[in-house]
XYZ file of C-alpha atoms in Angstrom:
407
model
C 23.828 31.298 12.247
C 22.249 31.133 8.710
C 22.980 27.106 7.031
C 23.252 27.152 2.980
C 20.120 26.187 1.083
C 21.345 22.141 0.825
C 21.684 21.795 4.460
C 18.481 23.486 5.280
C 16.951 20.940 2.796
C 18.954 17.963 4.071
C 17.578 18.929 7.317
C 13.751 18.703 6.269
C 14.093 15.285 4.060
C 15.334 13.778 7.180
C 12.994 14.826 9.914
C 11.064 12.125 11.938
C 7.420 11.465 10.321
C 4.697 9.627 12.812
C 2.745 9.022 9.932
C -0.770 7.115 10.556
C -2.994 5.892 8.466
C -7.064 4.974 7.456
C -8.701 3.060 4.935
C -10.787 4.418 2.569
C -12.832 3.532 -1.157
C -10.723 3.658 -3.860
C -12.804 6.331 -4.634
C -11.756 8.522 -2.284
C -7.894 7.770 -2.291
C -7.523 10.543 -5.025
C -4.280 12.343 -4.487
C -4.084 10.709 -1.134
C -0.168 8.425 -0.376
C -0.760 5.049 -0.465
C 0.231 3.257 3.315
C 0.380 -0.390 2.117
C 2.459 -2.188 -0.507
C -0.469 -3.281 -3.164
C 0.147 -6.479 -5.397
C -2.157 -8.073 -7.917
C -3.968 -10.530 -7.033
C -4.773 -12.481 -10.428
C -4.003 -12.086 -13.973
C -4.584 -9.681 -16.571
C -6.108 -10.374 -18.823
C -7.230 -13.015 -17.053
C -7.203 -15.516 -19.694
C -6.358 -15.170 -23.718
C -8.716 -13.093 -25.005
C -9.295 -11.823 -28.741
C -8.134 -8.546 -29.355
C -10.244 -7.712 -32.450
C -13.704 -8.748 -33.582
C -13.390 -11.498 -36.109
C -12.760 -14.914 -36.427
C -10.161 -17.528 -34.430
C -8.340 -19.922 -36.614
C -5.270 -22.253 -36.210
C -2.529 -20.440 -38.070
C -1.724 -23.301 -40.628
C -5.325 -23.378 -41.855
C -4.617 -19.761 -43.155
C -5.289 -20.781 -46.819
C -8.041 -22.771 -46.694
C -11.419 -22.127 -46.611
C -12.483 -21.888 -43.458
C -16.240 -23.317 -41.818
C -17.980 -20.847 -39.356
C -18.657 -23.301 -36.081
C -19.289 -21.456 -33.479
C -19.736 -17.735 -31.990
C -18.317 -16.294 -29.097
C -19.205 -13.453 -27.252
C -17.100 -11.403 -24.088
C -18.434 -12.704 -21.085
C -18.867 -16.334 -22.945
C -17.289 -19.312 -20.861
C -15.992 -21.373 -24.170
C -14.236 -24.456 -23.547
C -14.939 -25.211 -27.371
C -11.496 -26.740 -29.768
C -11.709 -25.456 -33.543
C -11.497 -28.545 -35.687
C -8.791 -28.566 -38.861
C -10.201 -26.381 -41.139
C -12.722 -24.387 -39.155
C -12.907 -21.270 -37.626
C -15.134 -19.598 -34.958
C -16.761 -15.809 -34.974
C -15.384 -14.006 -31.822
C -16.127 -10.782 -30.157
C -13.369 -8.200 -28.412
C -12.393 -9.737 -25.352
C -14.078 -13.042 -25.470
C -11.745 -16.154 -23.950
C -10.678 -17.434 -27.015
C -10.330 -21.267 -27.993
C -7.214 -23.121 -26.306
C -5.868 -24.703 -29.728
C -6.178 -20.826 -31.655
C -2.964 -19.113 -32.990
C -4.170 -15.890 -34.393
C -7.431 -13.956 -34.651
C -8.384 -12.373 -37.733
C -10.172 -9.075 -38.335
C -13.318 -9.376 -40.407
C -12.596 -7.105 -42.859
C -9.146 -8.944 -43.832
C -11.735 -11.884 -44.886
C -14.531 -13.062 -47.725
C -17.489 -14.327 -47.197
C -18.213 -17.262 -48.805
C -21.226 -19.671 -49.511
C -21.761 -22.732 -46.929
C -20.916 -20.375 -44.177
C -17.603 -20.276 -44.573
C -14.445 -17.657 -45.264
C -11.650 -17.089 -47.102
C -8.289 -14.558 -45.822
C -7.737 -12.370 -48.230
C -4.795 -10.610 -46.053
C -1.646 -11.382 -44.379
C -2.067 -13.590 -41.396
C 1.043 -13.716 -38.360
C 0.626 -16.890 -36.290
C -0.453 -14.909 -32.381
C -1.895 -11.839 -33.902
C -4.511 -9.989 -32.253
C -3.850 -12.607 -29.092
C -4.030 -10.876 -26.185
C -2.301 -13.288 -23.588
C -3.341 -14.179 -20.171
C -0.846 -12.008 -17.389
C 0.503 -9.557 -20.320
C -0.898 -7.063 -19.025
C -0.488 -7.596 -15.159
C 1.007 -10.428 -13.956
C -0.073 -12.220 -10.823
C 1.224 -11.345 -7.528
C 3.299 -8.017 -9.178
C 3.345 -4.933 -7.172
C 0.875 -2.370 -8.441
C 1.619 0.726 -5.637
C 4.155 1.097 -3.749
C 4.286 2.153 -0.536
C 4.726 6.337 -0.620
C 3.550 6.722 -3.994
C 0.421 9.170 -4.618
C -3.235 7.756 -6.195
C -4.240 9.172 -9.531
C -6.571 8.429 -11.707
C -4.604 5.481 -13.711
C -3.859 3.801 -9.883
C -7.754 3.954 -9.634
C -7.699 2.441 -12.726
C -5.125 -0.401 -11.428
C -7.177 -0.409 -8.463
C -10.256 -1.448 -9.888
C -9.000 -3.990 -12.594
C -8.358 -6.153 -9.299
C -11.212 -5.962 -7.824
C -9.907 -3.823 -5.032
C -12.060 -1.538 -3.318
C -10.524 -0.255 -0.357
C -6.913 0.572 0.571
C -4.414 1.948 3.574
C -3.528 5.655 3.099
C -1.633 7.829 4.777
C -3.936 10.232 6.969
C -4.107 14.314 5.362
C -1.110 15.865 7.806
C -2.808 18.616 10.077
C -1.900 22.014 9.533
C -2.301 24.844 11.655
C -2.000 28.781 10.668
C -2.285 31.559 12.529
C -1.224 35.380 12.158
C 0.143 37.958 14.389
C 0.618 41.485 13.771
C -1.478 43.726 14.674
C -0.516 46.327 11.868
C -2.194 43.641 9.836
C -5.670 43.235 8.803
C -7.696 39.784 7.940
C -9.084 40.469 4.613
C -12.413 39.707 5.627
C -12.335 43.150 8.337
C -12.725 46.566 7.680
C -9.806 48.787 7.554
C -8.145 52.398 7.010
C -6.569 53.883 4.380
C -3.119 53.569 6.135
C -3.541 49.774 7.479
C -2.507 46.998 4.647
C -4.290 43.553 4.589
C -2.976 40.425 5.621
C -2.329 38.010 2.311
C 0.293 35.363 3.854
C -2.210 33.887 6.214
C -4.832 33.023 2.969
C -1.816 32.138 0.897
C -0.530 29.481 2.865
C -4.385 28.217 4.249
C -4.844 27.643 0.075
C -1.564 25.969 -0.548
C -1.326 23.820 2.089
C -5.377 22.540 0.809
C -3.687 21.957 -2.541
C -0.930 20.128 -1.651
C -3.237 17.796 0.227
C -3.498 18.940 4.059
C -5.916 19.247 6.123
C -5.438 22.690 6.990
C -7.297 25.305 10.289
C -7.052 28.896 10.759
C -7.146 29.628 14.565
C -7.077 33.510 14.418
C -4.523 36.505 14.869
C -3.120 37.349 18.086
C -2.549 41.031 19.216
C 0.551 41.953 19.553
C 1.654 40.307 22.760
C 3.954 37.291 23.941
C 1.237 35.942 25.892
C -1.855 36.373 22.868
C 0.801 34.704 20.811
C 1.363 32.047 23.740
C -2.174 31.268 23.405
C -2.625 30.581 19.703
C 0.552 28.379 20.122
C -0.751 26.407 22.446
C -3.955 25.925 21.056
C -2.133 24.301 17.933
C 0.165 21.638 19.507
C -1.863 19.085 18.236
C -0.331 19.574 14.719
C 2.036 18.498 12.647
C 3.347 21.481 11.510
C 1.824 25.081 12.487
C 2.865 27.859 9.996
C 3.385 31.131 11.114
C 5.444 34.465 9.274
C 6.446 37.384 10.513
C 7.872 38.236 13.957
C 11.300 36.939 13.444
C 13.597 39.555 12.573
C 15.298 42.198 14.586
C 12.680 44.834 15.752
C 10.715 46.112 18.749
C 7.080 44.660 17.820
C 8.936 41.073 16.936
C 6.794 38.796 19.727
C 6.771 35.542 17.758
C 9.806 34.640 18.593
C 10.153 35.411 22.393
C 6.615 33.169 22.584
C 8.087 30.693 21.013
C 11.196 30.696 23.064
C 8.721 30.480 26.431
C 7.066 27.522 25.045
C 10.776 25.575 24.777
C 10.900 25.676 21.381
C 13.368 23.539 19.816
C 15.303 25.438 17.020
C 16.156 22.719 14.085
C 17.872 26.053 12.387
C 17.679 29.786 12.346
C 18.253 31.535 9.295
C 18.943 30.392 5.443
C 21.534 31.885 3.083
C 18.932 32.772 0.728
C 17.788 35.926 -0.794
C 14.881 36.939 -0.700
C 13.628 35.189 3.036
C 16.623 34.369 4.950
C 15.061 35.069 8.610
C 13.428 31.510 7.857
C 13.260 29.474 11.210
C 12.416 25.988 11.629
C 12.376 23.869 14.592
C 9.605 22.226 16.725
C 7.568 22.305 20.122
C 7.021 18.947 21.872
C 5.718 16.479 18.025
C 4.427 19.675 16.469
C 7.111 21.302 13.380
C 6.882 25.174 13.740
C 8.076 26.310 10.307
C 8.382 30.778 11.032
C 8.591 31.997 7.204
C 9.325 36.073 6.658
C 6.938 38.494 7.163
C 7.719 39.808 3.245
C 4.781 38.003 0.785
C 6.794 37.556 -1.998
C 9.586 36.179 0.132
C 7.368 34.265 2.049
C 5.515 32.083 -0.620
C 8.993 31.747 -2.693
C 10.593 30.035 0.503
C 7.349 28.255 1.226
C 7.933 26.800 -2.324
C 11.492 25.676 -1.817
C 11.331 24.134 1.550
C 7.473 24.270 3.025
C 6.776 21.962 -0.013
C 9.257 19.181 0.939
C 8.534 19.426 4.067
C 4.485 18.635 2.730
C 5.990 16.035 0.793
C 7.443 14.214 4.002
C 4.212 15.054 6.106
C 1.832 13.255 3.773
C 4.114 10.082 3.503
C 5.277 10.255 -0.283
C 8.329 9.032 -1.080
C 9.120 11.859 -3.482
C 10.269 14.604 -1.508
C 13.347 16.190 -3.267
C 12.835 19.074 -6.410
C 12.767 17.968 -9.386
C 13.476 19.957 -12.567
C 12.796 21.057 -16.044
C 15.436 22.021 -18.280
C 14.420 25.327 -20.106
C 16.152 28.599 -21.724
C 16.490 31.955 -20.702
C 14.719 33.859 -22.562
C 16.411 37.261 -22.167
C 19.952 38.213 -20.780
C 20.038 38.735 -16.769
C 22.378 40.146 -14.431
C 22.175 40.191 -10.988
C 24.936 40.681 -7.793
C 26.559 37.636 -6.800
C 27.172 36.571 -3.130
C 24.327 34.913 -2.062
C 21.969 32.106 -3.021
C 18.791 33.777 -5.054
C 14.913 32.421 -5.901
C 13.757 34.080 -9.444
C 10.535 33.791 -10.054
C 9.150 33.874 -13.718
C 6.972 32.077 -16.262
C 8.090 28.770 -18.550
C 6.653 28.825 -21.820
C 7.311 25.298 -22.444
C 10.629 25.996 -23.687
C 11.705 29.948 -21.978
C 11.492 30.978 -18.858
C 10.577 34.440 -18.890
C 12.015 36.193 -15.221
C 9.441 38.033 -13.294
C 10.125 41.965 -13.370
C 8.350 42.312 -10.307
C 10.650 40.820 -7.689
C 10.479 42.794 -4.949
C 10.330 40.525 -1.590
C 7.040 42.717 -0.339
C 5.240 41.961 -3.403
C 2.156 40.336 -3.713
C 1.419 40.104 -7.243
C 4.284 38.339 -8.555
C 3.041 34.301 -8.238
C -0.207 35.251 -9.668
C 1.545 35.628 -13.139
C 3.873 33.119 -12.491
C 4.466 29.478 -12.597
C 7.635 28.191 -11.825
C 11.331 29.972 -10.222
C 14.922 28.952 -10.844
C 17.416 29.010 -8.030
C 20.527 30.845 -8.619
C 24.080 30.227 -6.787
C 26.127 32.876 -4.966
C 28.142 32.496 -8.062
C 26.034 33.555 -10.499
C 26.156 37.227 -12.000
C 25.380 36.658 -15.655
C 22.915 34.102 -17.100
C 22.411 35.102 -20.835
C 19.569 34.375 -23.403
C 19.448 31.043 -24.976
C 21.635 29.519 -21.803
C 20.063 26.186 -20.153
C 18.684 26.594 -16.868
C 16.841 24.220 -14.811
C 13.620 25.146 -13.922
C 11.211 23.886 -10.498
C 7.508 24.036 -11.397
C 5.395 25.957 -8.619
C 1.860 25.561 -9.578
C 2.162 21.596 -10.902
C 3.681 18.565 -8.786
C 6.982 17.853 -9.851
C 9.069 15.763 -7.474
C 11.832 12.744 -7.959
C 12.547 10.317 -5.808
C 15.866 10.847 -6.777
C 17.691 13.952 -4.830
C 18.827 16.276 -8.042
C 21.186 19.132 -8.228
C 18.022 21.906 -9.049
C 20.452 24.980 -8.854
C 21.630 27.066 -12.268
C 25.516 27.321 -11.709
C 27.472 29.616 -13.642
C-alpha cells in the first residue's frame, strides 16, 4: 500500500546509519562531514593586536604631543610600556603594548619636529584594539559533529593550527540498469531502441552530492542476470536501481529482489509523478527502486534519494529546506494527489516547467528547483507565495520544515 509523502520521509530520516570514518588534511576535507566535535585550542587573536597601522598611545595623553619611542612590527615579541606622554609606531597585527588604550591611524595625526605627533582627529579610548579571544575564544567549538567542511571551516581549521581531522567516509553507491529495451549511451543502437539516461543521471548526482559512486553493468532481462548484479553490490550502502517495478510482463527487478529476501521498508508513495517508488534493504545494503519514467525518476530522486544522501554521508542536515518565492503565472492543475512541479526561480518567481511529462528527459536541464503541491491544491495564482526546494544548490535545515504549498 502506497504511505503519503511525510511518512515516506519520516521513514528515511530515521533509518540506521553505520557510519565510519578516516582522517584526512584539512585539505582534503572539502565538502566531506566532519566525524569529531572540533574545539579551539588557543585564542584568537592570540594576544591584543593593533588593528590599523599607526601609533599606540594611552588614551588620556590624547592632547599632548606625543614622543615616537619605539616601532613595532607583526611578528615583533614587545614587552615594551609607553611612558606618559609617548607613543610607539605600530604595524597591523603587531602585539601591542600592555598599558595602550587606543591605536591611532596615521593619517588622523601631524608630524611634528623632535620626532614627535600631534592628533588632529577624534580619539575613543580601545579603538582599533583588537582583543585577545574576540575573535575565537579558547576551548569554543569550531565544527560540530555532522556539519559539512567549506572553505571558511578550512579557514577555522587552519587559524588553529589544525591539520588533520575525523570525517565521515564518502557512502558507497552502487548503480546498475536492467532492461533490455534499453541502451547504454556509450553502444550502438537502432532507430526504434531509446537510450538509457537514468543510469548516467543518478552515477552524476550521487558524485555531486559527495558519494563514492560504481556502475556494475545492465543485466538482460532475467531474474537470475538481475540476481547477479544484486549480489555483486551487497557491499553498499545503498544500490540504486529504476525500472522493473510496476505491473507488467518484462518487470524482473522485483521478483530478484524478492529471491534475495529483500526487506521492503515501503512500497509505493502517494506522489505524482513516481509513485511505484520502493525502498527497503537486503542484509546492511538500502535498495532504493525509483520509476522507470526519467522525469519521474530524478524528481523523486530529489525529494527522497537526497535525504537519504544526507543521512548516508553523516550530516546532520537531512530535512528540505525552503525558499519562499512567487508564482509567476496562474496554474491549475487536478487535485487528489500529492504533485512535484518542476520549474525555474528567478530569485524572486518561480517560473513552472511546461514540459512535465514523467518520460521526459529534458525538463531538469532547464530547471533548478520544484515546489511540492498537496492533494488539495487546484489553483495557485500569480503573485501567490510558494515555497520553493532548490535542486541544483544544497539547501538543507537541521530543522524538519513544512516544504509543501497548501492551498
Amino acid at each position: 500500500m502506497a504511505i503519503s509523502v511525510n511518512t515516506a520521509l519520516n521513514i528515511i530520516t530515521n533509518i540506521k546509519t553505520n557510519l565510519k570514518y578516516e582522517i584526512l588534511p584539512i585539505e582534503n576535507c572539502l565538502n566531506r562531514i566532519c566525524a569529531k566535535e572540533i574545539v579551539a585550542n588557543s585564542y584568537l587573536p592570540k594576544f591584543d593586536n593593533s588593528a590599523m597601522d599607526g601609533y599606540a598611545i594611552i588614551f588620556e595623553d590624547k592632547d599632548e604631543e606625543l614622543k615616537i619611542i619605539d616601532t613595532i612590527f607583526a611578528g615583533d615579541n614587545n614587552t615594551k610600556l609607553l611612558e606618559k606622554n609617548s607613543c610607539i609606531k605600530i604595524m597591523t597585527g603587531a602585539r601591542i603594548p600592555q598599558n595602550a588604550t587606543a591605536i591611532i591611524p596615521k593619517e588622523d595625526t601631524e608630524e611634528l619636529n623632535d620626532n614627535k605627533i600631534k592628533i588632529i582627529q577624534k580619539v575613543n579610548k580601545f579603538q582599533h584594539i583588537r582583543y585577545i579571544g574576540e575573535d575565537i575564544k579558547k576551548d569554543e567549538v569550531l565544527i560540530k559533529i555532522g556539519e559539512e567542511i567549506n572553505f571558511s571551516k578550512i579557514t577555522l581549521l587552519a587559524s588553529q593550527g589544525i591539520s588533520h581531522i575525523k570525517v565521515f567516509k564518502k557512502p558507497k553507491i552502487v548503480v546498475f540498469a536492467s532492461g533490455e529495451e534499453l541502451k547504454l549511451h556509450y553502444e550502438k543502437i537502432e532507430d526504434y531502441q531509446i537510450y538509457n539516461s537514468n543510469t548516467p543521471t543518478f552515477l552524476a548526482r550521487a558524485k555531486e552530492l559527495g558519494c563514492e559512486v560504481t556502475f556494475i553493468g545492465q543485466a538482460k532481462d532475467t531474474i537470475e542476470a538481475i540476481k547477479e548484479l544484486i549480489l555483486n553490490s551487497l557491499d553498499a550502502d545503498l544500490i540504486i536501481t529504476s525500472g522493473g517495478v510496476s505491473v507488467g510482463d518484462a518487470d524482473f527487478t522485483k521478483d530478484a529482489f524478492k529471491e534475495l529476501n529483500f526487506e521492503t521498508i515501503f512500497e509505493g508513495i502517494q506522489i505524482k509523478p513516481g509513485k511505484p517508488t520502493v525502498f527497503g534493504k537486503i542484509k546492511d545494503s538500502y535498495i532504493l527502486n525509483l520509476p522507470g519514467n526519467p522525469l519521474a525518476s530524478a524528481l523523486i530522486f530529489e525529494l527522497f534519494g537526497r535525504v537519504l544522501i544526507q543521512k548516508l554521508i553523516g550530516s546532520k542536515d537531512i530535512f528540505h529546506n525552503f525558499i519562499y518565492g512567487k508564482m509567476k503565472d496562474d496554474f491549475k492543475t487536478k487535485k487528489g494527489r500529492d504533485t512535484i512541479i518542476p520549474g525555474y526561480f528567478d530569485g524572486e518567481y518561480f517560473d513552472i516547467s511546461q514540459k512535465r511529462s514523467p518520460g521526459m528527459v529534458s525538463t531538469l536541464a532547464s530547471c533548478n528547483s520544484m515546489i511540492v503541491i498537496t492533494d488539495k491544491v487546484e489553483n495557485i495564482k500569480k503573485d501567490d507565495f510558494i515555497k520553493i526546494l532548490p535542486i541544483n544548490w544544497k539547501f538543507f535545515s537541521n530543522t524538519n520544515k513544512d516544504f509543501f504549498t497548501h492551498e
